[in-house]
Amino acid sequence: MRKKINPYLYLIPALLVMGVITFYPMGFQLWMSFTNYGIRNLRFDAPPPDWVGLANYVRILTTNLGLGNFSFWRVLGFNLFWAFSNVIIHVTLGIMIAVVLNTAGLWFKRIYRVIYILPIVIPQIIVANVFRNMFVPDWGALNQGLALIGSLFGLSPDLFHIRWIAQLGYPISGIPLTLSYFALLITNIWLGWPFMTIVATGALQSIPHELYGAADIDGASGLQKFWRITLPLIRPAMVPAAVYGLVVTFNLFTLIYFLSGGGPLRETEILLTVAFRLVNEQRLYGLAAAFSVYIFFVLLGLTLLTNYITRATESYEI
C-alpha cells in the first residue's frame, strides 16, 4: 500500500502549485465568461456580476463587439492562415539550413550555429520595434535598400516609397492579404526558422551514418537520400516542433500588436489581440473571458488535429 501511495505523495506539491497558478484561474475565467463581469466588479465590496449564460458567446459570433471592422469568423480565418503559412516556411527553411550546416567539411559550423540563435534570444518586443522602423516609408531600411537596388536599373526612388504597415488594398489581385501581412511574415520568418533549425540539427545528428553509406553503395542520389532517409528519420522530432510553432505563432501577440497594431483596418488582427482590446480598451472582462475560451478550444482542436493527421507520437522505422 505504501508503494502505491508514494507516487501520489510526490505529486501533491506540484498539484497544489498547479491548482493555484493554473487550474483556479482557468476555472474563474470560465465562470466569468457566463457573467457580465466588468470594471465595476473589481472592487472587493462590489456585488457579484449578473449571470448571462451563453450571451457572451453568442455576441462574439454575431456582432462586431464595438470594435468597428471586426468579424470573429474573418479574424479566425486570418489567424489560422497566418499560423499555417508561417510554420510551413519555418519548418522548410529550418530543415534546409540544418541540412546545409550538417554538410561534412563545412567551415565555421559552430560560428554559424551561434549566429542563427540570435533571433531566439532577442526579446520579441525589441524585434517588433526594430522591424517597424525598418518598414517606415520615408527612411526605413527596407525601402532605402529597394531604392538603392532600383537605382542600378534606372528606377526612380519614388517608386519605392512603400507604406508597408498602413497601405490599404491588396497588392496581389484576388488574394485578400495586405502589405502589412507581408511585413509581419518577413519579420516572423526571421524569428521562427532558427528554432526549427536547432531541432532539425539535433535530429540529423542522431541519424546513423551507416544508412547513408548503404545508400551510396546502392547508388542513391542526394535527393533520394534526403527523401528516403533524412526526412523520414527527422519527422518524429520535427512534427512536435511544428505543432509547438503552430501554437506559438497562432498566439503571437507581441509581434502583431507592436508592429502592425492589427492594421490597417484590423486586417491583421488575431484572436489574442482582439481579446487584449476587450480587456484593456473596452473593459469587458466577461466578454474577454468568453473570447479566451474560444481561443482555447481552437488551439485544442488544432493540436488534436495535427497530431492525428501526422501521428506525431509514432516513431518511424525503415
PDB file of C-alpha atoms in Angstrom:
ATOM      1  CA  MET A   1       0.000   0.000   0.000  1.00  0.00           C
ATOM      2  CA  ARG A   2       2.846   2.417   0.865  1.00  0.00           C
ATOM      3  CA  LYS A   3       4.478   1.798  -2.541  1.00  0.00           C
ATOM      4  CA  LYS A   4       1.195   2.629  -4.245  1.00  0.00           C
ATOM      5  CA  ILE A   5       0.678   5.814  -2.237  1.00  0.00           C
ATOM      6  CA  ASN A   6       4.223   7.209  -2.513  1.00  0.00           C
ATOM      7  CA  PRO A   7       3.949   8.428  -6.151  1.00  0.00           C
ATOM      8  CA  TYR A   8       0.805  10.384  -5.288  1.00  0.00           C
ATOM      9  CA  LEU A   9       2.506  11.954  -2.271  1.00  0.00           C
ATOM     10  CA  TYR A  10       5.277  13.228  -4.552  1.00  0.00           C
ATOM     11  CA  LEU A  11       2.678  14.642  -6.965  1.00  0.00           C
ATOM     12  CA  ILE A  12       0.729  16.562  -4.299  1.00  0.00           C
ATOM     13  CA  PRO A  13       3.107  19.607  -4.117  1.00  0.00           C
ATOM     14  CA  ALA A  14       3.071  20.001  -7.899  1.00  0.00           C
ATOM     15  CA  LEU A  15      -0.725  19.607  -7.985  1.00  0.00           C
ATOM     16  CA  LEU A  16      -1.111  22.265  -5.295  1.00  0.00           C
ATOM     17  CA  VAL A  17       1.081  24.723  -7.212  1.00  0.00           C
ATOM     18  CA  MET A  18      -0.717  23.946 -10.481  1.00  0.00           C
ATOM     19  CA  GLY A  19      -4.055  24.334  -8.752  1.00  0.00           C
ATOM     20  CA  VAL A  20      -3.174  27.834  -7.530  1.00  0.00           C
ATOM     21  CA  ILE A  21      -1.468  29.219 -10.634  1.00  0.00           C
ATOM     22  CA  THR A  22      -3.292  27.310 -13.392  1.00  0.00           C
ATOM     23  CA  PHE A  23      -6.485  25.450 -12.538  1.00  0.00           C
ATOM     24  CA  TYR A  24      -8.082  28.094 -10.301  1.00  0.00           C
ATOM     25  CA  PRO A  25      -7.532  30.967 -12.793  1.00  0.00           C
ATOM     26  CA  MET A  26      -8.895  28.792 -15.612  1.00  0.00           C
ATOM     27  CA  GLY A  27     -11.974  27.894 -13.588  1.00  0.00           C
ATOM     28  CA  PHE A  28     -12.506  31.526 -12.542  1.00  0.00           C
ATOM     29  CA  GLN A  29     -12.201  32.657 -16.154  1.00  0.00           C
ATOM     30  CA  LEU A  30     -14.724  30.038 -17.266  1.00  0.00           C
ATOM     31  CA  TRP A  31     -17.154  31.326 -14.627  1.00  0.00           C
ATOM     32  CA  MET A  32     -16.534  34.929 -15.732  1.00  0.00           C
ATOM     33  CA  SER A  33     -17.409  34.015 -19.324  1.00  0.00           C
ATOM     34  CA  PHE A  34     -21.010  33.319 -18.243  1.00  0.00           C
ATOM     35  CA  THR A  35     -21.386  36.695 -16.494  1.00  0.00           C
ATOM     36  CA  ASN A  36     -21.319  40.395 -17.380  1.00  0.00           C
ATOM     37  CA  TYR A  37     -18.188  40.868 -15.250  1.00  0.00           C
ATOM     38  CA  GLY A  38     -16.953  44.429 -15.762  1.00  0.00           C
ATOM     39  CA  ILE A  39     -14.794  47.108 -14.223  1.00  0.00           C
ATOM     40  CA  ARG A  40     -17.399  47.752 -11.505  1.00  0.00           C
ATOM     41  CA  ASN A  41     -16.873  44.220 -10.194  1.00  0.00           C
ATOM     42  CA  LEU A  42     -13.170  44.707  -9.482  1.00  0.00           C
ATOM     43  CA  ARG A  43     -13.789  46.265  -6.028  1.00  0.00           C
ATOM     44  CA  PHE A  44     -13.622  43.941  -3.031  1.00  0.00           C
ATOM     45  CA  ASP A  45     -17.026  45.125  -1.801  1.00  0.00           C
ATOM     46  CA  ALA A  46     -18.620  45.032  -5.252  1.00  0.00           C
ATOM     47  CA  PRO A  47     -21.774  42.961  -5.804  1.00  0.00           C
ATOM     48  CA  PRO A  48     -21.363  39.797  -7.882  1.00  0.00           C
ATOM     49  CA  PRO A  49     -21.866  40.178 -11.632  1.00  0.00           C
ATOM     50  CA  ASP A  50     -25.099  39.134 -13.284  1.00  0.00           C
ATOM     51  CA  TRP A  51     -25.346  35.666 -14.796  1.00  0.00           C
ATOM     52  CA  VAL A  52     -25.872  35.993 -18.568  1.00  0.00           C
ATOM     53  CA  GLY A  53     -25.431  32.382 -19.640  1.00  0.00           C
ATOM     54  CA  LEU A  54     -24.289  31.970 -23.236  1.00  0.00           C
ATOM     55  CA  ALA A  55     -24.971  35.589 -24.174  1.00  0.00           C
ATOM     56  CA  ASN A  56     -21.262  36.481 -24.344  1.00  0.00           C
ATOM     57  CA  TYR A  57     -20.522  33.537 -26.624  1.00  0.00           C
ATOM     58  CA  VAL A  58     -23.387  34.421 -28.954  1.00  0.00           C
ATOM     59  CA  ARG A  59     -22.410  38.095 -29.005  1.00  0.00           C
ATOM     60  CA  ILE A  60     -18.860  37.240 -30.064  1.00  0.00           C
ATOM     61  CA  LEU A  61     -20.096  35.255 -33.057  1.00  0.00           C
ATOM     62  CA  THR A  62     -22.809  37.645 -34.192  1.00  0.00           C
ATOM     63  CA  THR A  63     -21.655  41.241 -33.506  1.00  0.00           C
ATOM     64  CA  ASN A  64     -18.595  43.444 -34.014  1.00  0.00           C
ATOM     65  CA  LEU A  65     -18.138  43.866 -30.204  1.00  0.00           C
ATOM     66  CA  GLY A  66     -17.881  47.619 -30.639  1.00  0.00           C
ATOM     67  CA  LEU A  67     -14.540  47.232 -32.452  1.00  0.00           C
ATOM     68  CA  GLY A  68     -15.572  48.568 -35.849  1.00  0.00           C
ATOM     69  CA  ASN A  69     -14.325  46.396 -38.684  1.00  0.00           C
ATOM     70  CA  PHE A  70     -14.434  43.148 -36.705  1.00  0.00           C
ATOM     71  CA  SER A  71     -15.868  39.755 -37.542  1.00  0.00           C
ATOM     72  CA  PHE A  72     -14.992  36.707 -35.467  1.00  0.00           C
ATOM     73  CA  TRP A  73     -15.003  34.378 -38.459  1.00  0.00           C
ATOM     74  CA  ARG A  74     -12.810  36.675 -40.563  1.00  0.00           C
ATOM     75  CA  VAL A  75     -10.299  37.077 -37.727  1.00  0.00           C
ATOM     76  CA  LEU A  76     -10.313  33.329 -37.082  1.00  0.00           C
ATOM     77  CA  GLY A  77      -9.706  32.632 -40.774  1.00  0.00           C
ATOM     78  CA  PHE A  78      -6.819  35.072 -40.920  1.00  0.00           C
ATOM     79  CA  ASN A  79      -5.401  33.737 -37.642  1.00  0.00           C
ATOM     80  CA  LEU A  80      -5.361  30.165 -38.993  1.00  0.00           C
ATOM     81  CA  PHE A  81      -3.853  31.206 -42.315  1.00  0.00           C
ATOM     82  CA  TRP A  82      -1.255  33.320 -40.503  1.00  0.00           C
ATOM     83  CA  ALA A  83      -0.209  30.401 -38.288  1.00  0.00           C
ATOM     84  CA  PHE A  84      -0.039  27.754 -41.010  1.00  0.00           C
ATOM     85  CA  SER A  85       1.665  29.955 -43.621  1.00  0.00           C
ATOM     86  CA  ASN A  86       4.389  30.917 -41.146  1.00  0.00           C
ATOM     87  CA  VAL A  87       5.032  27.438 -39.765  1.00  0.00           C
ATOM     88  CA  ILE A  88       5.287  25.861 -43.230  1.00  0.00           C
ATOM     89  CA  ILE A  89       8.004  28.367 -44.154  1.00  0.00           C
ATOM     90  CA  HIS A  90       9.741  27.997 -40.773  1.00  0.00           C
ATOM     91  CA  VAL A  91       9.917  24.201 -40.997  1.00  0.00           C
ATOM     92  CA  THR A  92      11.032  24.215 -44.632  1.00  0.00           C
ATOM     93  CA  LEU A  93      13.780  26.783 -44.058  1.00  0.00           C
ATOM     94  CA  GLY A  94      14.811  25.169 -40.784  1.00  0.00           C
ATOM     95  CA  ILE A  95      15.323  21.751 -42.368  1.00  0.00           C
ATOM     96  CA  MET A  96      17.108  23.138 -45.438  1.00  0.00           C
ATOM     97  CA  ILE A  97      19.544  25.247 -43.383  1.00  0.00           C
ATOM     98  CA  ALA A  98      20.140  22.396 -40.931  1.00  0.00           C
ATOM     99  CA  VAL A  99      20.988  20.036 -43.806  1.00  0.00           C
ATOM    100  CA  VAL A 100      23.413  22.575 -45.277  1.00  0.00           C
ATOM    101  CA  LEU A 101      25.096  23.178 -41.913  1.00  0.00           C
ATOM    102  CA  ASN A 102      25.342  19.423 -41.368  1.00  0.00           C
ATOM    103  CA  THR A 103      27.417  19.017 -44.545  1.00  0.00           C
ATOM    104  CA  ALA A 104      30.734  17.292 -43.891  1.00  0.00           C
ATOM    105  CA  GLY A 105      33.734  19.582 -44.269  1.00  0.00           C
ATOM    106  CA  LEU A 106      31.781  22.860 -43.969  1.00  0.00           C
ATOM    107  CA  TRP A 107      33.941  25.551 -42.407  1.00  0.00           C
ATOM    108  CA  PHE A 108      32.920  27.602 -39.326  1.00  0.00           C
ATOM    109  CA  LYS A 109      29.909  25.429 -38.440  1.00  0.00           C
ATOM    110  CA  ARG A 110      29.936  26.484 -34.798  1.00  0.00           C
ATOM    111  CA  ILE A 111      30.027  30.177 -35.711  1.00  0.00           C
ATOM    112  CA  TYR A 112      27.019  29.774 -37.995  1.00  0.00           C
ATOM    113  CA  ARG A 113      25.095  27.928 -35.290  1.00  0.00           C
ATOM    114  CA  VAL A 114      25.800  30.692 -32.775  1.00  0.00           C
ATOM    115  CA  ILE A 115      24.665  33.376 -35.214  1.00  0.00           C
ATOM    116  CA  TYR A 116      21.330  31.799 -36.054  1.00  0.00           C
ATOM    117  CA  ILE A 117      20.430  31.525 -32.352  1.00  0.00           C
ATOM    118  CA  LEU A 118      20.398  35.343 -32.053  1.00  0.00           C
ATOM    119  CA  PRO A 119      16.748  35.817 -33.166  1.00  0.00           C
ATOM    120  CA  ILE A 120      15.663  33.458 -30.379  1.00  0.00           C
ATOM    121  CA  VAL A 121      17.429  35.294 -27.549  1.00  0.00           C
ATOM    122  CA  ILE A 122      16.371  38.826 -28.574  1.00  0.00           C
ATOM    123  CA  PRO A 123      13.032  39.831 -26.937  1.00  0.00           C
ATOM    124  CA  GLN A 124      10.140  39.953 -29.398  1.00  0.00           C
ATOM    125  CA  ILE A 125       9.145  43.482 -28.419  1.00  0.00           C
ATOM    126  CA  ILE A 126      12.602  44.710 -29.470  1.00  0.00           C
ATOM    127  CA  VAL A 127      12.400  42.793 -32.739  1.00  0.00           C
ATOM    128  CA  ALA A 128       8.943  44.219 -33.439  1.00  0.00           C
ATOM    129  CA  ASN A 129      10.058  47.812 -32.885  1.00  0.00           C
ATOM    130  CA  VAL A 130      13.275  47.411 -34.893  1.00  0.00           C
ATOM    131  CA  PHE A 131      11.424  45.938 -37.856  1.00  0.00           C
ATOM    132  CA  ARG A 132       8.686  48.576 -37.575  1.00  0.00           C
ATOM    133  CA  ASN A 133      11.371  51.221 -38.040  1.00  0.00           C
ATOM    134  CA  MET A 134      12.749  49.268 -40.982  1.00  0.00           C
ATOM    135  CA  PHE A 135       9.305  49.408 -42.646  1.00  0.00           C
ATOM    136  CA  VAL A 136       8.896  53.205 -42.255  1.00  0.00           C
ATOM    137  CA  PRO A 137       8.077  54.619 -45.760  1.00  0.00           C
ATOM    138  CA  ASP A 138      10.397  57.667 -45.677  1.00  0.00           C
ATOM    139  CA  TRP A 139      13.615  56.468 -44.070  1.00  0.00           C
ATOM    140  CA  GLY A 140      13.096  52.760 -43.388  1.00  0.00           C
ATOM    141  CA  ALA A 141      15.998  50.462 -44.210  1.00  0.00           C
ATOM    142  CA  LEU A 142      13.894  48.195 -46.422  1.00  0.00           C
ATOM    143  CA  ASN A 143      12.626  50.962 -48.722  1.00  0.00           C
ATOM    144  CA  GLN A 144      16.069  52.525 -48.895  1.00  0.00           C
ATOM    145  CA  GLY A 145      17.586  49.179 -49.824  1.00  0.00           C
ATOM    146  CA  LEU A 146      14.977  48.626 -52.536  1.00  0.00           C
ATOM    147  CA  ALA A 147      15.557  52.162 -53.862  1.00  0.00           C
ATOM    148  CA  LEU A 148      19.307  51.526 -53.984  1.00  0.00           C
ATOM    149  CA  ILE A 149      18.787  48.343 -55.974  1.00  0.00           C
ATOM    150  CA  GLY A 150      16.271  50.096 -58.218  1.00  0.00           C
ATOM    151  CA  SER A 151      18.742  52.903 -58.952  1.00  0.00           C
ATOM    152  CA  LEU A 152      21.050  50.327 -60.528  1.00  0.00           C
ATOM    153  CA  PHE A 153      18.324  49.733 -63.108  1.00  0.00           C
ATOM    154  CA  GLY A 154      17.480  53.423 -63.557  1.00  0.00           C
ATOM    155  CA  LEU A 155      14.275  53.331 -61.477  1.00  0.00           C
ATOM    156  CA  SER A 156      13.095  56.393 -59.575  1.00  0.00           C
ATOM    157  CA  PRO A 157      13.339  56.265 -55.744  1.00  0.00           C
ATOM    158  CA  ASP A 158       9.708  57.447 -55.590  1.00  0.00           C
ATOM    159  CA  LEU A 159       8.626  54.016 -56.791  1.00  0.00           C
ATOM    160  CA  PHE A 160       9.882  52.549 -53.539  1.00  0.00           C
ATOM    161  CA  HIS A 161       8.016  54.833 -51.153  1.00  0.00           C
ATOM    162  CA  ILE A 162       6.077  51.809 -49.898  1.00  0.00           C
ATOM    163  CA  ARG A 163       3.709  52.092 -46.935  1.00  0.00           C
ATOM    164  CA  TRP A 164       4.241  48.593 -45.588  1.00  0.00           C
ATOM    165  CA  ILE A 165       2.096  48.940 -42.468  1.00  0.00           C
ATOM    166  CA  ALA A 166      -0.620  51.432 -43.427  1.00  0.00           C
ATOM    167  CA  GLN A 167      -1.162  50.619 -47.121  1.00  0.00           C
ATOM    168  CA  LEU A 168      -4.826  49.871 -47.851  1.00  0.00           C
ATOM    169  CA  GLY A 169      -5.874  47.417 -50.517  1.00  0.00           C
ATOM    170  CA  TYR A 170      -4.316  44.148 -51.599  1.00  0.00           C
ATOM    171  CA  PRO A 171      -1.048  44.149 -53.558  1.00  0.00           C
ATOM    172  CA  ILE A 172      -1.818  40.767 -55.171  1.00  0.00           C
ATOM    173  CA  SER A 173      -5.114  40.753 -57.044  1.00  0.00           C
ATOM    174  CA  GLY A 174      -7.551  38.138 -55.797  1.00  0.00           C
ATOM    175  CA  ILE A 175      -5.634  37.424 -52.574  1.00  0.00           C
ATOM    176  CA  PRO A 176      -7.056  39.333 -49.550  1.00  0.00           C
ATOM    177  CA  LEU A 177      -3.710  39.966 -47.872  1.00  0.00           C
ATOM    178  CA  THR A 178      -2.414  43.467 -47.186  1.00  0.00           C
ATOM    179  CA  LEU A 179       1.198  44.611 -47.297  1.00  0.00           C
ATOM    180  CA  SER A 180       1.060  44.650 -43.512  1.00  0.00           C
ATOM    181  CA  TYR A 181       0.680  40.866 -43.576  1.00  0.00           C
ATOM    182  CA  PHE A 182       3.806  40.501 -45.715  1.00  0.00           C
ATOM    183  CA  ALA A 183       5.726  42.821 -43.381  1.00  0.00           C
ATOM    184  CA  LEU A 184       4.698  40.620 -40.463  1.00  0.00           C
ATOM    185  CA  LEU A 185       5.579  37.498 -42.449  1.00  0.00           C
ATOM    186  CA  ILE A 186       9.098  38.766 -43.207  1.00  0.00           C
ATOM    187  CA  THR A 187       9.646  39.603 -39.545  1.00  0.00           C
ATOM    188  CA  ASN A 188       8.316  36.321 -38.218  1.00  0.00           C
ATOM    189  CA  ILE A 189      10.336  34.265 -40.705  1.00  0.00           C
ATOM    190  CA  TRP A 190      13.443  35.906 -39.256  1.00  0.00           C
ATOM    191  CA  LEU A 191      12.179  34.987 -35.778  1.00  0.00           C
ATOM    192  CA  GLY A 192      10.922  31.476 -36.432  1.00  0.00           C
ATOM    193  CA  TRP A 193      13.333  29.494 -38.582  1.00  0.00           C
ATOM    194  CA  PRO A 194      16.248  29.285 -36.050  1.00  0.00           C
ATOM    195  CA  PHE A 195      14.222  27.181 -33.616  1.00  0.00           C
ATOM    196  CA  MET A 196      13.294  24.730 -36.369  1.00  0.00           C
ATOM    197  CA  THR A 197      16.939  24.599 -37.464  1.00  0.00           C
ATOM    198  CA  ILE A 198      18.053  23.733 -33.917  1.00  0.00           C
ATOM    199  CA  VAL A 199      15.515  20.899 -33.700  1.00  0.00           C
ATOM    200  CA  ALA A 200      16.403  19.614 -37.175  1.00  0.00           C
ATOM    201  CA  THR A 201      20.135  19.775 -36.417  1.00  0.00           C
ATOM    202  CA  GLY A 202      19.712  17.620 -33.330  1.00  0.00           C
ATOM    203  CA  ALA A 203      17.601  15.135 -35.262  1.00  0.00           C
ATOM    204  CA  LEU A 204      20.108  14.979 -38.134  1.00  0.00           C
ATOM    205  CA  GLN A 205      22.986  14.206 -35.791  1.00  0.00           C
ATOM    206  CA  SER A 206      21.093  11.200 -34.431  1.00  0.00           C
ATOM    207  CA  ILE A 207      20.811   9.522 -37.855  1.00  0.00           C
ATOM    208  CA  PRO A 208      23.329   6.653 -38.217  1.00  0.00           C
ATOM    209  CA  HIS A 209      25.909   7.369 -40.926  1.00  0.00           C
ATOM    210  CA  GLU A 210      25.760   3.722 -41.955  1.00  0.00           C
ATOM    211  CA  LEU A 211      22.399   4.364 -43.600  1.00  0.00           C
ATOM    212  CA  TYR A 212      23.913   6.954 -45.937  1.00  0.00           C
ATOM    213  CA  GLY A 213      26.838   4.628 -46.635  1.00  0.00           C
ATOM    214  CA  ALA A 214      24.470   1.833 -47.609  1.00  0.00           C
ATOM    215  CA  ALA A 215      22.511   4.242 -49.804  1.00  0.00           C
ATOM    216  CA  ASP A 216      25.723   5.285 -51.565  1.00  0.00           C
ATOM    217  CA  ILE A 217      26.513   1.650 -52.284  1.00  0.00           C
ATOM    218  CA  ASP A 218      23.034   1.222 -53.766  1.00  0.00           C
ATOM    219  CA  GLY A 219      23.669   4.253 -55.997  1.00  0.00           C
ATOM    220  CA  ALA A 220      21.152   6.595 -54.366  1.00  0.00           C
ATOM    221  CA  SER A 221      21.332  10.257 -55.341  1.00  0.00           C
ATOM    222  CA  GLY A 222      21.429  13.152 -52.880  1.00  0.00           C
ATOM    223  CA  LEU A 223      17.725  13.855 -53.308  1.00  0.00           C
ATOM    224  CA  GLN A 224      16.833  10.206 -52.866  1.00  0.00           C
ATOM    225  CA  LYS A 225      18.805  10.060 -49.607  1.00  0.00           C
ATOM    226  CA  PHE A 226      17.063  13.210 -48.415  1.00  0.00           C
ATOM    227  CA  TRP A 227      13.537  11.968 -49.177  1.00  0.00           C
ATOM    228  CA  ARG A 228      14.062   8.320 -48.167  1.00  0.00           C
ATOM    229  CA  ILE A 229      16.400   8.659 -45.169  1.00  0.00           C
ATOM    230  CA  THR A 230      16.788  12.191 -43.839  1.00  0.00           C
ATOM    231  CA  LEU A 231      13.206  13.418 -43.959  1.00  0.00           C
ATOM    232  CA  PRO A 232      11.544  10.285 -42.539  1.00  0.00           C
ATOM    233  CA  LEU A 233      14.032   9.974 -39.690  1.00  0.00           C
ATOM    234  CA  ILE A 234      13.769  13.598 -38.549  1.00  0.00           C
ATOM    235  CA  ARG A 235       9.967  13.515 -38.740  1.00  0.00           C
ATOM    236  CA  PRO A 236       9.440  12.359 -35.111  1.00  0.00           C
ATOM    237  CA  ALA A 237      11.376  15.439 -33.953  1.00  0.00           C
ATOM    238  CA  MET A 238      10.013  17.946 -36.464  1.00  0.00           C
ATOM    239  CA  VAL A 239       6.307  17.198 -36.086  1.00  0.00           C
ATOM    240  CA  PRO A 240       6.088  18.131 -32.367  1.00  0.00           C
ATOM    241  CA  ALA A 241       8.248  21.189 -33.113  1.00  0.00           C
ATOM    242  CA  ALA A 242       5.852  22.178 -35.894  1.00  0.00           C
ATOM    243  CA  VAL A 243       2.851  21.760 -33.577  1.00  0.00           C
ATOM    244  CA  TYR A 244       4.589  23.890 -30.948  1.00  0.00           C
ATOM    245  CA  GLY A 245       5.438  26.507 -33.591  1.00  0.00           C
ATOM    246  CA  LEU A 246       1.825  26.488 -34.763  1.00  0.00           C
ATOM    247  CA  VAL A 247       0.516  27.233 -31.269  1.00  0.00           C
ATOM    248  CA  VAL A 248       3.154  29.934 -30.635  1.00  0.00           C
ATOM    249  CA  THR A 249       2.523  31.624 -33.985  1.00  0.00           C
ATOM    250  CA  PHE A 250      -1.251  31.423 -33.529  1.00  0.00           C
ATOM    251  CA  ASN A 251      -0.840  33.400 -30.293  1.00  0.00           C
ATOM    252  CA  LEU A 252       1.965  35.708 -31.470  1.00  0.00           C
ATOM    253  CA  PHE A 253       0.583  38.755 -29.711  1.00  0.00           C
ATOM    254  CA  THR A 254       3.744  40.814 -29.206  1.00  0.00           C
ATOM    255  CA  LEU A 255       4.838  40.932 -32.837  1.00  0.00           C
ATOM    256  CA  ILE A 256       1.438  41.829 -34.282  1.00  0.00           C
ATOM    257  CA  TYR A 257       0.436  44.309 -31.582  1.00  0.00           C
ATOM    258  CA  PHE A 258       3.689  46.272 -31.634  1.00  0.00           C
ATOM    259  CA  LEU A 259       4.494  46.029 -35.338  1.00  0.00           C
ATOM    260  CA  SER A 260       1.199  46.438 -37.188  1.00  0.00           C
ATOM    261  CA  GLY A 261      -1.206  47.092 -34.329  1.00  0.00           C
ATOM    262  CA  GLY A 262      -3.631  44.827 -36.166  1.00  0.00           C
ATOM    263  CA  GLY A 263      -3.894  47.324 -39.007  1.00  0.00           C
ATOM    264  CA  PRO A 264      -4.753  48.530 -41.447  1.00  0.00           C
ATOM    265  CA  LEU A 265      -8.451  48.461 -40.551  1.00  0.00           C
ATOM    266  CA  ARG A 266      -7.974  45.365 -38.359  1.00  0.00           C
ATOM    267  CA  GLU A 267      -6.885  43.323 -41.384  1.00  0.00           C
ATOM    268  CA  THR A 268      -4.043  41.716 -39.406  1.00  0.00           C
ATOM    269  CA  GLU A 269      -5.779  41.253 -36.071  1.00  0.00           C
ATOM    270  CA  ILE A 270      -5.555  37.832 -34.469  1.00  0.00           C
ATOM    271  CA  LEU A 271      -7.827  36.424 -31.781  1.00  0.00           C
ATOM    272  CA  LEU A 272      -5.397  37.212 -28.971  1.00  0.00           C
ATOM    273  CA  THR A 273      -5.053  40.901 -29.893  1.00  0.00           C
ATOM    274  CA  VAL A 274      -8.851  41.200 -30.011  1.00  0.00           C
ATOM    275  CA  ALA A 275      -9.117  39.634 -26.547  1.00  0.00           C
ATOM    276  CA  PHE A 276      -6.483  42.093 -25.312  1.00  0.00           C
ATOM    277  CA  ARG A 277      -8.505  45.019 -26.681  1.00  0.00           C
ATOM    278  CA  LEU A 278     -11.671  43.742 -24.998  1.00  0.00           C
ATOM    279  CA  VAL A 279      -9.840  43.799 -21.673  1.00  0.00           C
ATOM    280  CA  ASN A 280      -7.760  46.967 -21.946  1.00  0.00           C
ATOM    281  CA  GLU A 281      -9.877  49.166 -24.225  1.00  0.00           C
ATOM    282  CA  GLN A 282     -13.463  48.001 -23.665  1.00  0.00           C
ATOM    283  CA  ARG A 283     -13.077  46.742 -20.060  1.00  0.00           C
ATOM    284  CA  LEU A 284     -15.465  43.884 -20.899  1.00  0.00           C
ATOM    285  CA  TYR A 285     -13.894  41.198 -18.760  1.00  0.00           C
ATOM    286  CA  GLY A 286     -16.706  38.667 -19.024  1.00  0.00           C
ATOM    287  CA  LEU A 287     -16.772  39.006 -22.793  1.00  0.00           C
ATOM    288  CA  ALA A 288     -12.974  38.725 -22.976  1.00  0.00           C
ATOM    289  CA  ALA A 289     -13.133  35.570 -20.839  1.00  0.00           C
ATOM    290  CA  ALA A 290     -15.585  34.006 -23.274  1.00  0.00           C
ATOM    291  CA  PHE A 291     -13.318  35.043 -26.133  1.00  0.00           C
ATOM    292  CA  SER A 292     -10.408  33.295 -24.433  1.00  0.00           C
ATOM    293  CA  VAL A 293     -12.468  30.122 -24.079  1.00  0.00           C
ATOM    294  CA  TYR A 294     -12.994  30.176 -27.850  1.00  0.00           C
ATOM    295  CA  ILE A 295      -9.227  30.566 -28.326  1.00  0.00           C
ATOM    296  CA  PHE A 296      -8.594  27.608 -26.013  1.00  0.00           C
ATOM    297  CA  PHE A 297     -10.890  25.291 -27.972  1.00  0.00           C
ATOM    298  CA  VAL A 298      -9.487  26.429 -31.322  1.00  0.00           C
ATOM    299  CA  LEU A 299      -5.948  25.647 -30.128  1.00  0.00           C
ATOM    300  CA  LEU A 300      -7.070  22.343 -28.616  1.00  0.00           C
ATOM    301  CA  GLY A 301      -8.696  21.363 -31.911  1.00  0.00           C
ATOM    302  CA  LEU A 302      -5.599  22.375 -33.879  1.00  0.00           C
ATOM    303  CA  THR A 303      -3.323  20.325 -31.636  1.00  0.00           C
ATOM    304  CA  LEU A 304      -5.519  17.224 -31.742  1.00  0.00           C
ATOM    305  CA  LEU A 305      -5.999  17.507 -35.497  1.00  0.00           C
ATOM    306  CA  THR A 306      -2.319  17.924 -36.321  1.00  0.00           C
ATOM    307  CA  ASN A 307      -1.356  15.063 -34.017  1.00  0.00           C
ATOM    308  CA  TYR A 308      -3.988  12.818 -35.570  1.00  0.00           C
ATOM    309  CA  ILE A 309      -3.039  13.628 -39.149  1.00  0.00           C
ATOM    310  CA  THR A 310       0.711  13.376 -38.707  1.00  0.00           C
ATOM    311  CA  ARG A 311       0.714  10.706 -35.975  1.00  0.00           C
ATOM    312  CA  ALA A 312       3.303  12.703 -34.085  1.00  0.00           C
ATOM    313  CA  THR A 313       3.695  10.167 -31.299  1.00  0.00           C
ATOM    314  CA  GLU A 314       4.666   7.329 -33.645  1.00  0.00           C
ATOM    315  CA  SER A 315       8.298   6.596 -34.442  1.00  0.00           C
ATOM    316  CA  TYR A 316       9.488   5.881 -37.949  1.00  0.00           C
ATOM    317  CA  GLU A 317      11.056   2.573 -38.804  1.00  0.00           C
ATOM    318  CA  ILE A 318      12.892   1.822 -42.026  1.00  0.00           C
TER     319      ILE A 318
END
